[in-house]
Amino acid sequence: AIYYSPGSDPMPASAPPTREKPQVFVLRKKNPVARLSQAIKKRIPIGRDGSTSRIELPVEGRMIELEIRCQSSSPVPFSYERYDWSAEIRVVGAGLKLITESEPFLAPTDGYEKVFRVEMLKDDEQNWKSSSIRMSNFWVQFDDETYAKAHIKVTTGRKHEVRAEIWYNLEGTNNFER
């Protein structure tokens, strides 16, 4: 840990570090740059009745298929009243793990789930947003032990849609260093 005493080099407008609350710098050895193939799908409509929507994402040498299921009680015609909604995300032939690191560059090798679920209840004051947008970042481990990194955004409300972006590691490793 490094700390600066008052009167040393200029600090940002936020509170400067102290002995009790030091500024922490994390140093890590950089991995070799990974060979990644990227696929993007923008604004794909999905059902609101719980039916499964399938999205194909072609990456070099592989077709990645997502299955999204959304259940929503959003009012029709749309108004900004709160409503209950839920979604399930699956990658065919793979498991998902929510990314929690701030600088994700190495996918874990265990702890993957076949389905990711999110549920938003209209009475949940703390988490509910009127825009009902959820962006989730995932590690993906395929059954053949190759890896991908995914950004999947589910939107409900006036329109129900998903945006997906996938980076597949062409070398099959869990390294996503750029």
Coordinates of C-alpha atoms in Angstrom, one line a residue:
A1 CA 0.0 0.0 0.0
I2 CA 1.1 3.5 -0.8
Y3 CA 0.0 6.6 1.0
Y4 CA 0.6 10.3 0.4
S5 CA 1.0 12.8 3.1
P6 CA -0.7 16.2 2.8
G7 CA 1.5 18.7 1.1
S8 CA 3.1 16.1 -1.2
D9 CA 2.3 15.8 -4.9
P10 CA -1.2 17.2 -6.0
M11 CA -4.0 14.7 -5.6
P12 CA -7.4 14.6 -7.3
A13 CA -10.3 16.6 -5.9
S14 CA -11.5 13.6 -4.0
A15 CA -10.2 12.9 -0.5
P16 CA -6.4 12.2 -0.6
P17 CA -5.2 8.9 0.9
T18 CA -4.2 8.7 4.5
R19 CA -2.4 6.1 6.7
E20 CA -5.9 4.8 7.7
K21 CA -7.2 4.9 4.1
P22 CA -4.3 4.4 1.7
Q23 CA -4.4 4.5 -2.0
V24 CA -3.9 0.9 -3.2
F25 CA -2.3 0.1 -6.5
V26 CA -2.6 -3.5 -7.8
L27 CA 0.3 -4.6 -10.0
R28 CA 0.1 -7.8 -12.0
K29 CA 2.2 -9.5 -14.6
K30 CA 0.6 -9.2 -18.0
N31 CA -0.4 -12.4 -19.9
P32 CA 0.4 -12.8 -23.6
V33 CA -2.2 -11.2 -25.8
A34 CA -5.0 -13.6 -26.5
R35 CA -6.4 -14.3 -30.0
L36 CA -10.1 -13.5 -29.7
S37 CA -12.9 -13.7 -32.2
Q38 CA -15.8 -11.3 -31.6
A39 CA -19.5 -11.5 -32.5
I40 CA -22.1 -8.8 -31.8
K41 CA -25.9 -8.9 -32.1
K42 CA -27.8 -5.7 -31.5
R43 CA -31.4 -5.2 -30.5
I44 CA -32.8 -8.7 -31.1
P45 CA -36.5 -8.8 -30.1
I46 CA -37.5 -11.3 -27.4
G47 CA -40.9 -12.5 -26.2
R48 CA -42.4 -11.4 -22.9
D49 CA -44.5 -14.5 -22.4
G50 CA -41.8 -16.9 -21.2
S51 CA -41.1 -18.4 -24.7
T52 CA -37.5 -19.1 -25.6
S53 CA -35.7 -16.8 -28.1
R54 CA -32.6 -18.2 -29.8
I55 CA -29.8 -16.1 -30.9
E56 CA -26.9 -17.3 -33.0
L57 CA -23.5 -15.7 -32.7
P58 CA -20.9 -16.8 -35.4
V59 CA -17.3 -16.6 -34.3
E60 CA -14.3 -17.9 -36.2
G61 CA -14.7 -21.7 -36.3
R62 CA -17.8 -21.9 -34.0
M63 CA -21.5 -21.0 -33.8
I64 CA -22.5 -19.9 -30.3
E65 CA -26.2 -20.2 -29.5
L66 CA -27.9 -18.2 -26.7
E67 CA -31.3 -19.0 -25.4
I68 CA -33.1 -16.2 -23.6
R69 CA -36.5 -16.6 -21.9
C70 CA -38.3 -13.5 -20.6
Q71 CA -41.5 -13.3 -18.5
S72 CA -42.8 -9.7 -18.1
S73 CA -46.0 -8.1 -16.9
S74 CA -45.2 -4.7 -18.4
P75 CA -48.3 -2.8 -19.2
V76 CA -49.6 -2.6 -22.8
P77 CA -49.8 0.2 -23.9
F78 CA -46.6 0.9 -22.1
S79 CA -46.6 3.3 -19.1
Y80 CA -43.8 3.9 -16.6
E81 CA -45.6 1.9 -13.8
R82 CA -43.4 -0.7 -12.2
Y83 CA -44.0 -4.3 -13.2
D84 CA -42.6 -7.8 -12.4
W85 CA -40.2 -9.3 -14.8
S86 CA -37.7 -12.1 -15.0
A87 CA -35.2 -13.6 -17.5
E88 CA -33.2 -16.7 -18.0
I89 CA -30.0 -16.8 -20.1
R90 CA -28.4 -20.0 -21.4
V91 CA -25.5 -20.7 -23.7
V92 CA -26.1 -24.0 -25.5
G93 CA -23.3 -26.5 -24.6
A94 CA -21.8 -24.2 -22.0
G95 CA -22.0 -22.9 -18.5
L96 CA -22.1 -19.3 -17.3
K97 CA -20.3 -17.5 -14.4
L98 CA -21.0 -13.9 -13.5
I99 CA -17.9 -11.7 -13.8
T100 CA -17.2 -10.0 -10.5
E101 CA -13.7 -8.7 -11.1
S102 CA -13.1 -5.1 -12.1
E103 CA -10.4 -6.0 -14.6
P104 CA -11.4 -9.4 -15.9
F105 CA -8.7 -11.0 -18.0
L106 CA -8.5 -14.7 -16.8
A107 CA -11.6 -16.9 -16.8
P108 CA -11.9 -19.2 -13.8
T109 CA -11.9 -23.0 -14.5
D110 CA -14.8 -24.0 -12.2
G111 CA -18.0 -22.8 -10.7
Y112 CA -20.1 -22.4 -13.9
E113 CA -23.9 -22.7 -14.0
K114 CA -26.0 -23.9 -16.9
V115 CA -28.6 -21.1 -16.5
F116 CA -28.4 -17.5 -15.2
R117 CA -31.6 -16.1 -13.8
V118 CA -32.5 -12.5 -12.9
E119 CA -35.8 -11.5 -11.3
M120 CA -37.2 -8.0 -10.7
L121 CA -40.3 -7.6 -8.6
K122 CA -42.2 -4.3 -8.9
D123 CA -42.2 -3.9 -5.1
D124 CA -38.4 -4.2 -4.8
E125 CA -37.5 -0.6 -4.1
Q126 CA -33.8 -1.1 -3.9
N127 CA -33.1 -2.7 -7.2
W128 CA -36.0 -1.8 -9.5
K129 CA -35.3 0.8 -12.2
S130 CA -38.1 2.1 -14.5
S131 CA -35.9 1.4 -17.5
S132 CA -35.6 -2.3 -16.5
I133 CA -32.2 -2.7 -18.2
R134 CA -29.9 -5.3 -16.9
M135 CA -26.3 -5.6 -18.2
S136 CA -24.5 -8.7 -17.2
N137 CA -20.9 -9.8 -17.9
F138 CA -20.2 -13.5 -18.0
W139 CA -17.4 -16.0 -18.4
V140 CA -18.5 -18.9 -20.6
Q141 CA -17.0 -22.3 -20.3
F142 CA -18.0 -24.7 -23.2
D143 CA -18.4 -28.4 -22.7
D144 CA -15.1 -28.9 -24.7
E145 CA -13.3 -26.7 -22.0
T146 CA -12.8 -23.7 -24.3
Y147 CA -13.8 -20.2 -23.1
A148 CA -15.6 -17.1 -24.1
K149 CA -16.4 -13.8 -22.4
A150 CA -20.0 -12.4 -22.9
H151 CA -21.8 -9.1 -22.4
I152 CA -25.5 -9.6 -22.4
K153 CA -28.0 -6.8 -22.0
V154 CA -31.7 -7.6 -21.5
T155 CA -34.2 -4.7 -21.8
T156 CA -37.8 -4.9 -20.9
G157 CA -40.5 -2.2 -21.0
R158 CA -41.8 -0.6 -24.2
K159 CA -39.7 -3.1 -26.1
H160 CA -38.4 -6.5 -25.0
E161 CA -35.0 -7.1 -26.5
V162 CA -31.5 -8.4 -25.9
R163 CA -28.1 -7.2 -27.1
A164 CA -25.2 -9.8 -26.9
E165 CA -21.5 -9.5 -27.5
I166 CA -19.2 -12.5 -27.3
W167 CA -15.4 -12.8 -27.4
Y168 CA -14.3 -16.4 -28.1
N169 CA -10.7 -17.4 -27.3
L170 CA -9.5 -19.0 -30.5
E171 CA -6.6 -20.8 -28.7
G172 CA -9.1 -22.5 -26.3
T173 CA -7.5 -21.1 -23.2
N174 CA -9.0 -19.0 -20.4
N175 CA -6.8 -16.0 -21.1
F176 CA -8.6 -12.8 -22.3
E177 CA -5.7 -10.4 -22.1
R178 CA -5.9 -7.6 -24.8

